[in-house]
PDB file of C-alpha atoms in Angstrom:
ATOM      1  CA  GLN M 613      15.941  65.635  77.938  1.00 50.00           C
ATOM      2  CA  GLN M 614      19.476  65.749  79.209  1.00 61.00           C
ATOM      3  CA  GLN M 615      20.175  62.759  81.410  1.00 90.00           C
ATOM      4  CA  VAL M 616      23.890  63.250  82.080  1.00 96.00           C
ATOM      5  CA  LYS M 617      25.152  66.674  83.103  1.00 96.00           C
ATOM      6  CA  GLN M 618      28.875  67.386  82.989  1.00 97.00           C
ATOM      7  CA  SER M 619      30.873  70.230  84.511  1.00 96.00           C
ATOM      8  CA  PRO M 620      32.885  72.309  84.078  1.00 97.00           C
ATOM      9  CA  GLN M 621      32.595  73.057  80.380  1.00 97.00           C
ATOM     10  CA  SER M 622      36.274  74.001  80.280  1.00 97.00           C
ATOM     11  CA  LEU M 623      39.191  73.612  82.639  1.00 97.00           C
ATOM     12  CA  ILE M 624      42.719  74.995  82.754  1.00 98.00           C
ATOM     13  CA  VAL M 625      45.259  73.237  84.980  1.00 98.00           C
ATOM     14  CA  GLN M 626      48.970  73.673  85.499  1.00 98.00           C
ATOM     15  CA  LYS M 627      51.293  70.826  84.657  1.00 97.00           C
ATOM     16  CA  GLY M 628      51.528  68.470  87.606  1.00 97.00           C
ATOM     17  CA  GLY M 629      48.195  69.552  89.025  1.00 97.00           C
ATOM     18  CA  ILE M 630      44.993  67.579  89.532  1.00 98.00           C
ATOM     19  CA  SER M 631      42.178  67.866  86.986  1.00 98.00           C
ATOM     20  CA  ILE M 632      38.687  67.112  88.272  1.00 98.00           C
ATOM     21  CA  ILE M 633      35.635  66.719  86.060  1.00 98.00           C
ATOM     22  CA  ASN M 634      32.197  66.002  87.482  1.00 98.00           C
ATOM     23  CA  CYS M 635      29.086  64.343  86.134  1.00 98.00           C
ATOM     24  CA  ALA M 636      25.584  63.904  87.501  1.00 97.00           C
ATOM     25  CA  TYR M 637      22.912  61.572  86.212  1.00 96.00           C
ATOM     26  CA  GLU M 638      19.188  61.309  86.698  1.00 93.00           C
ATOM     27  CA  ASN M 639      18.218  57.771  85.771  1.00 92.00           C
ATOM     28  CA  THR M 640      18.785  55.345  88.645  1.00 91.00           C
ATOM     29  CA  ALA M 641      18.672  52.477  86.133  1.00 91.00           C
ATOM     30  CA  PHE M 642      22.101  53.498  84.820  1.00 92.00           C
ATOM     31  CA  ASP M 643      24.730  50.988  85.869  1.00 90.00           C
ATOM     32  CA  TYR M 644      27.715  51.543  83.582  1.00 93.00           C
ATOM     33  CA  PHE M 645      29.732  54.773  83.670  1.00 95.00           C
ATOM     34  CA  PRO M 646      32.689  55.189  81.289  1.00 95.00           C
ATOM     35  CA  TRP M 647      34.912  58.171  80.606  1.00 97.00           C
ATOM     36  CA  TYR M 648      36.185  58.912  77.115  1.00 97.00           C
ATOM     37  CA  GLN M 649      38.994  61.190  75.907  1.00 97.00           C
ATOM     38  CA  GLN M 650      38.759  62.836  72.518  1.00 97.00           C
ATOM     39  CA  PHE M 651      41.425  64.728  70.596  1.00 96.00           C
ATOM     40  CA  PRO M 652      40.474  67.061  67.718  1.00 92.00           C
ATOM     41  CA  GLY M 653      39.613  65.148  64.583  1.00 88.00           C
ATOM     42  CA  LYS M 654      39.653  61.786  66.373  1.00 92.00           C
ATOM     43  CA  GLY M 655      37.043  59.446  67.782  1.00 94.00           C
ATOM     44  CA  PRO M 656      36.552  59.122  71.552  1.00 96.00           C
ATOM     45  CA  ALA M 657      38.971  56.754  73.287  1.00 96.00           C
ATOM     46  CA  LEU M 658      37.905  54.807  76.369  1.00 94.00           C
ATOM     47  CA  LEU M 659      39.896  55.853  79.439  1.00 95.00           C
ATOM     48  CA  ILE M 660      38.298  54.073  82.353  1.00 95.00           C
ATOM     49  CA  ALA M 661      34.860  52.779  83.355  1.00 94.00           C
ATOM     50  CA  ILE M 662      33.083  51.919  86.583  1.00 93.00           C
ATOM     51  CA  ARG M 663      29.987  50.037  87.695  1.00 91.00           C
ATOM     52  CA  PRO M 664      28.021  51.020  90.815  1.00 88.00           C
ATOM     53  CA  ASP M 665      29.186  48.102  92.935  1.00 89.00           C
ATOM     54  CA  VAL M 666      32.411  49.991  93.716  1.00 92.00           C
ATOM     55  CA  SER M 667      32.965  53.573  94.858  1.00 94.00           C
ATOM     56  CA  GLU M 668      36.342  54.126  93.258  1.00 96.00           C
ATOM     57  CA  LYS M 669      38.449  52.744  90.434  1.00 96.00           C
ATOM     58  CA  LYS M 670      41.999  53.733  89.605  1.00 96.00           C
ATOM     59  CA  GLU M 671      44.008  53.099  86.460  1.00 95.00           C
ATOM     60  CA  GLY M 672      47.379  54.813  86.369  1.00 96.00           C
ATOM     61  CA  ARG M 673      46.889  58.563  86.771  1.00 97.00           C
ATOM     62  CA  PHE M 674      43.119  58.312  86.175  1.00 97.00           C
ATOM     63  CA  THR M 675      40.620  57.686  88.988  1.00 97.00           C
ATOM     64  CA  ILE M 676      36.828  57.504  88.902  1.00 96.00           C
ATOM     65  CA  SER M 677      34.982  58.316  92.115  1.00 96.00           C
ATOM     66  CA  PHE M 678      31.368  57.179  92.254  1.00 95.00           C
ATOM     67  CA  ASN M 679      28.637  58.330  94.666  1.00 94.00           C
ATOM     68  CA  LYS M 680      25.526  56.252  94.063  1.00 93.00           C
ATOM     69  CA  SER M 681      23.316  58.049  96.598  1.00 93.00           C
ATOM     70  CA  ALA M 682      24.130  61.442  95.098  1.00 95.00           C
ATOM     71  CA  LYS M 683      23.953  60.083  91.536  1.00 95.00           C
ATOM     72  CA  GLN M 684      27.314  61.652  90.770  1.00 96.00           C
ATOM     73  CA  PHE M 685      30.654  60.460  89.481  1.00 97.00           C
ATOM     74  CA  SER M 686      33.885  62.227  88.743  1.00 98.00           C
ATOM     75  CA  LEU M 687      37.172  61.803  86.919  1.00 98.00           C
ATOM     76  CA  HIS M 688      40.411  62.789  88.607  1.00 98.00           C
ATOM     77  CA  ILE M 689      43.566  63.133  86.534  1.00 98.00           C
ATOM     78  CA  MET M 690      46.600  63.176  88.786  1.00 97.00           C
ATOM     79  CA  ASP M 691      49.898  64.800  87.751  1.00 98.00           C
ATOM     80  CA  SER M 692      48.213  66.354  84.703  1.00 98.00           C
ATOM     81  CA  GLN M 693      50.439  66.653  81.632  1.00 97.00           C
ATOM     82  CA  PRO M 694      50.207  68.846  78.501  1.00 97.00           C
ATOM     83  CA  GLY M 695      49.510  65.664  76.537  1.00 97.00           C
ATOM     84  CA  ASP M 696      46.301  65.267  78.562  1.00 97.00           C
ATOM     85  CA  SER M 697      44.896  68.391  76.870  1.00 98.00           C
ATOM     86  CA  ALA M 698      41.761  67.099  75.166  1.00 98.00           C
ATOM     87  CA  THR M 699      37.987  66.960  75.520  1.00 98.00           C
ATOM     88  CA  TYR M 700      36.688  64.530  78.118  1.00 98.00           C
ATOM     89  CA  PHE M 701      33.230  62.987  78.076  1.00 98.00           C
ATOM     90  CA  CYS M 702      31.434  61.102  80.787  1.00 98.00           C
ATOM     91  CA  ALA M 703      28.726  58.685  79.756  1.00 97.00           C
ATOM     92  CA  ALA M 704      26.175  56.328  81.237  1.00 96.00           C
ATOM     93  CA  SER M 705      24.017  53.420  80.160  1.00 92.00           C
ATOM     94  CA  LYS M 706      21.427  51.017  81.507  1.00 88.00           C
ATOM     95  CA  SER M 707      22.018  47.302  81.881  1.00 79.00           C
ATOM     96  CA  GLY M 708      20.944  44.994  79.119  1.00 81.00           C
ATOM     97  CA  SER M 709      22.021  43.610  75.800  1.00 81.00           C
ATOM     98  CA  GLY M 710      24.700  45.753  74.254  1.00 81.00           C
ATOM     99  CA  ASN M 711      24.491  48.402  76.943  1.00 88.00           C
ATOM    100  CA  THR M 712      28.164  49.350  76.720  1.00 84.00           C
ATOM    101  CA  GLY M 713      27.445  50.617  73.223  1.00 87.00           C
ATOM    102  CA  LYS M 714      24.193  52.433  74.046  1.00 92.00           C
ATOM    103  CA  LEU M 715      25.737  55.375  75.826  1.00 95.00           C
ATOM    104  CA  ILE M 716      24.278  58.697  76.891  1.00 96.00           C
ATOM    105  CA  PHE M 717      27.079  61.255  76.890  1.00 97.00           C
ATOM    106  CA  GLY M 718      27.629  64.429  78.843  1.00 97.00           C
ATOM    107  CA  GLN M 719      28.334  67.675  77.037  1.00 96.00           C
ATOM    108  CA  GLY M 720      32.091  67.384  77.375  1.00 97.00           C
ATOM    109  CA  THR M 721      34.869  69.223  79.213  1.00 98.00           C
ATOM    110  CA  THR M 722      37.740  70.813  77.335  1.00 98.00           C
ATOM    111  CA  LEU M 723      40.894  70.426  79.414  1.00 98.00           C
ATOM    112  CA  GLN M 724      43.987  72.520  78.828  1.00 98.00           C
ATOM    113  CA  VAL M 725      47.119  71.656  80.787  1.00 98.00           C
ATOM    114  CA  LYS M 726      49.610  74.501  80.791  1.00 97.00           C
ATOM    115  CA  PRO M 727      53.340  73.663  80.803  1.00 93.00           C
TER     116      PRO M 727
ATOM    117  CA  GLU G1323      44.372  52.454  67.609  1.00 63.00           C
ATOM    118  CA  THR G1324      41.134  50.600  68.267  1.00 67.00           C
ATOM    119  CA  GLY G1325      40.869  48.512  65.123  1.00 90.00           C
ATOM    120  CA  VAL G1326      37.516  50.125  64.268  1.00 96.00           C
ATOM    121  CA  THR G1327      37.719  51.677  60.812  1.00 96.00           C
ATOM    122  CA  GLN G1328      35.290  54.051  59.143  1.00 97.00           C
ATOM    123  CA  SER G1329      34.981  55.280  55.583  1.00 96.00           C
ATOM    124  CA  PRO G1330      35.041  57.772  54.096  1.00 97.00           C
ATOM    125  CA  THR G1331      36.806  60.184  56.462  1.00 96.00           C
ATOM    126  CA  HIS G1332      35.191  63.266  54.971  1.00 97.00           C
ATOM    127  CA  LEU G1333      32.143  63.766  52.789  1.00 96.00           C
ATOM    128  CA  ILE G1334      30.260  66.728  51.339  1.00 98.00           C
ATOM    129  CA  LYS G1335      26.665  66.260  50.226  1.00 98.00           C
ATOM    130  CA  THR G1336      23.851  68.490  49.048  1.00 98.00           C
ATOM    131  CA  ARG G1337      20.624  68.922  50.972  1.00 98.00           C
ATOM    132  CA  GLY G1338      18.085  66.298  49.916  1.00 98.00           C
ATOM    133  CA  GLN G1339      20.691  63.737  48.837  1.00 98.00           C
ATOM    134  CA  GLN G1340      21.304  60.348  50.406  1.00 98.00           C
ATOM    135  CA  VAL G1341      24.522  59.155  52.032  1.00 98.00           C
ATOM    136  CA  THR G1342      25.996  55.818  53.125  1.00 98.00           C
ATOM    137  CA  LEU G1343      28.705  55.584  55.757  1.00 98.00           C
ATOM    138  CA  ARG G1344      30.646  52.394  56.499  1.00 98.00           C
ATOM    139  CA  CYS G1345      32.181  50.857  59.597  1.00 98.00           C
ATOM    140  CA  SER G1346      34.339  47.781  60.122  1.00 97.00           C
ATOM    141  CA  SER G1347      34.212  46.500  63.670  1.00 95.00           C
ATOM    142  CA  GLN G1348      37.181  45.460  65.752  1.00 93.00           C
ATOM    143  CA  SER G1349      38.233  41.825  65.353  1.00 91.00           C
ATOM    144  CA  GLY G1350      36.238  39.606  67.710  1.00 91.00           C
ATOM    145  CA  HIS G1351      33.418  42.107  68.152  1.00 93.00           C
ATOM    146  CA  ASN G1352      29.859  41.384  67.035  1.00 93.00           C
ATOM    147  CA  THR G1353      28.041  44.651  67.739  1.00 94.00           C
ATOM    148  CA  VAL G1354      28.172  48.076  66.100  1.00 97.00           C
ATOM    149  CA  SER G1355      26.669  51.253  67.516  1.00 97.00           C
ATOM    150  CA  TRP G1356      26.349  54.517  65.582  1.00 98.00           C
ATOM    151  CA  TYR G1357      26.535  58.023  67.010  1.00 98.00           C
ATOM    152  CA  GLN G1358      26.118  61.562  65.715  1.00 98.00           C
ATOM    153  CA  GLN G1359      28.392  64.226  67.195  1.00 97.00           C
ATOM    154  CA  ALA G1360      27.573  67.831  66.378  1.00 95.00           C
ATOM    155  CA  LEU G1361      30.347  70.374  66.763  1.00 93.00           C
ATOM    156  CA  GLY G1362      31.071  71.102  70.416  1.00 92.00           C
ATOM    157  CA  GLN G1363      28.618  68.466  71.662  1.00 94.00           C
ATOM    158  CA  GLY G1364      28.786  64.974  73.064  1.00 95.00           C
ATOM    159  CA  PRO G1365      27.972  62.028  70.791  1.00 97.00           C
ATOM    160  CA  GLN G1366      24.290  61.093  70.517  1.00 97.00           C
ATOM    161  CA  PHE G1367      23.265  57.448  70.143  1.00 97.00           C
ATOM    162  CA  ILE G1368      21.537  56.717  66.825  1.00 98.00           C
ATOM    163  CA  PHE G1369      21.145  52.921  66.906  1.00 97.00           C
ATOM    164  CA  GLN G1370      22.926  49.637  67.509  1.00 96.00           C
ATOM    165  CA  TYR G1371      23.157  46.518  65.367  1.00 96.00           C
ATOM    166  CA  TYR G1372      23.661  42.995  66.704  1.00 94.00           C
ATOM    167  CA  ARG G1373      23.205  39.757  64.786  1.00 92.00           C
ATOM    168  CA  GLU G1374      22.285  41.810  61.727  1.00 94.00           C
ATOM    169  CA  GLU G1375      19.278  43.343  63.463  1.00 95.00           C
ATOM    170  CA  GLU G1376      18.614  46.667  65.143  1.00 95.00           C
ATOM    171  CA  ASN G1377      19.183  46.292  68.881  1.00 93.00           C
ATOM    172  CA  GLY G1378      18.057  49.636  70.229  1.00 93.00           C
ATOM    173  CA  ARG G1379      17.508  53.077  68.743  1.00 96.00           C
ATOM    174  CA  GLY G1380      17.891  56.636  69.970  1.00 95.00           C
ATOM    175  CA  ASN G1381      15.722  59.619  69.154  1.00 95.00           C
ATOM    176  CA  PHE G1382      16.428  59.811  65.421  1.00 97.00           C
ATOM    177  CA  PRO G1383      13.884  59.842  62.562  1.00 97.00           C
ATOM    178  CA  PRO G1384      13.348  56.843  60.242  1.00 97.00           C
ATOM    179  CA  ARG G1385      15.405  58.470  57.479  1.00 98.00           C
ATOM    180  CA  PHE G1386      18.369  57.258  59.532  1.00 98.00           C
ATOM    181  CA  SER G1387      18.678  53.548  58.827  1.00 98.00           C
ATOM    182  CA  GLY G1388      21.347  50.912  59.029  1.00 97.00           C
ATOM    183  CA  LEU G1389      22.549  47.467  58.139  1.00 97.00           C
ATOM    184  CA  GLN G1390      24.883  44.928  59.641  1.00 97.00           C
ATOM    185  CA  PHE G1391      26.538  42.273  57.529  1.00 96.00           C
ATOM    186  CA  PRO G1392      27.531  38.684  58.415  1.00 95.00           C
ATOM    187  CA  ASN G1393      31.141  39.828  58.972  1.00 93.00           C
ATOM    188  CA  TYR G1394      29.758  42.299  61.587  1.00 95.00           C
ATOM    189  CA  SER G1395      30.605  45.388  59.541  1.00 96.00           C
ATOM    190  CA  SER G1396      27.859  47.979  59.303  1.00 97.00           C
ATOM    191  CA  GLU G1397      26.428  50.794  57.234  1.00 98.00           C
ATOM    192  CA  LEU G1398      24.595  53.942  58.246  1.00 98.00           C
ATOM    193  CA  ASN G1399      22.258  55.384  55.643  1.00 98.00           C
ATOM    194  CA  VAL G1400      20.730  58.827  55.837  1.00 98.00           C
ATOM    195  CA  ASN G1401      18.043  59.853  53.344  1.00 98.00           C
ATOM    196  CA  ALA G1402      16.788  63.328  52.476  1.00 98.00           C
ATOM    197  CA  LEU G1403      19.791  65.044  54.031  1.00 98.00           C
ATOM    198  CA  GLU G1404      19.190  68.227  55.974  1.00 98.00           C
ATOM    199  CA  LEU G1405      21.668  70.952  56.861  1.00 98.00           C
ATOM    200  CA  ASP G1406      21.441  69.921  60.546  1.00 97.00           C
ATOM    201  CA  ASP G1407      22.743  66.468  59.623  1.00 98.00           C
ATOM    202  CA  SER G1408      26.195  68.011  59.285  1.00 98.00           C
ATOM    203  CA  ALA G1409      28.209  66.314  62.020  1.00 97.00           C
ATOM    204  CA  LEU G1410      30.880  63.772  62.863  1.00 97.00           C
ATOM    205  CA  TYR G1411      29.396  60.278  62.600  1.00 98.00           C
ATOM    206  CA  LEU G1412      31.024  57.742  64.851  1.00 98.00           C
ATOM    207  CA  CYS G1413      30.716  54.028  65.057  1.00 97.00           C
ATOM    208  CA  ALA G1414      31.683  51.953  68.065  1.00 97.00           C
ATOM    209  CA  SER G1415      32.144  48.204  68.229  1.00 96.00           C
ATOM    210  CA  SER G1416      31.739  45.912  71.195  1.00 93.00           C
ATOM    211  CA  LEU G1417      31.081  42.294  72.017  1.00 92.00           C
ATOM    212  CA  ILE G1418      27.828  40.945  73.413  1.00 90.00           C
ATOM    213  CA  LYS G1419      28.804  37.700  75.105  1.00 85.00           C
ATOM    214  CA  GLY G1420      25.295  36.809  76.155  1.00 75.00           C
ATOM    215  CA  ALA G1421      23.507  36.731  79.511  1.00 69.00           C
ATOM    216  CA  GLY G1422      23.841  40.507  79.786  1.00 68.00           C
ATOM    217  CA  VAL G1423      27.625  40.478  79.549  1.00 78.00           C
ATOM    218  CA  ASN G1424      28.980  43.161  77.242  1.00 84.00           C
ATOM    219  CA  THR G1425      32.526  44.340  76.656  1.00 86.00           C
ATOM    220  CA  GLU G1426      33.526  47.978  76.466  1.00 90.00           C
ATOM    221  CA  ALA G1427      32.825  49.914  73.282  1.00 92.00           C
ATOM    222  CA  PHE G1428      35.666  51.223  71.135  1.00 94.00           C
ATOM    223  CA  PHE G1429      35.167  54.048  68.648  1.00 96.00           C
ATOM    224  CA  GLY G1430      36.426  54.613  65.163  1.00 96.00           C
ATOM    225  CA  GLN G1431      37.847  57.905  63.883  1.00 96.00           C
ATOM    226  CA  GLY G1432      34.543  59.037  62.495  1.00 97.00           C
ATOM    227  CA  THR G1433      33.227  60.382  59.206  1.00 98.00           C
ATOM    228  CA  ARG G1434      32.875  64.145  58.940  1.00 97.00           C
ATOM    229  CA  LEU G1435      29.696  64.821  56.937  1.00 98.00           C
ATOM    230  CA  THR G1436      28.997  68.321  55.642  1.00 98.00           C
ATOM    231  CA  VAL G1437      25.601  69.046  54.095  1.00 98.00           C
ATOM    232  CA  VAL G1438      25.439  72.173  51.943  1.00 97.00           C
TER     233      VAL G1438
END
């Protein structure tokens, strides 16, 4: 049973543009929502994470927008650069002991930023 | 670099064999979580170890087992390997501070397991 749905599967953006990746979840018990970036042959790297007590969190060029009522959250990459070309995963987990390590991942979005 | 190290980086095994994968957690972390990532898919949670005991398990059969050692490093063991076990195996370390407070999880580079 897929609990976190991610879209689009792939995305092509011009350099300097905005990349937007969306995720939807089903379980209202989820209360931790991180985004990870993965390059080929590497492990996922944490980009930014949000908890449902805020609707937006920004770190540099990366922003998470969170809509609790719609059970959706999204990643916005501003001023996208070719170096941002990677696979991006959203994830979610429920509160509790060790929850930040018990993640349910989306299927991933492959982002290509064209020069 | 996250400070989470995994070994080996690549491994080829025959169907039916057993395999052990190793993970050293980031300094200051006390929890290790293991994931299986099939090609083109998101990682799937296998289990987590905290205080040398299993602290949650995903939908994986008992032939997937693990250990955590006093220095917080961990092993993932898979018995009776099947072709579908071919995947990237990732470990992630984090810190459980207590009272429901947990730090973010950081992943290692993974071990690429191929079962032939």
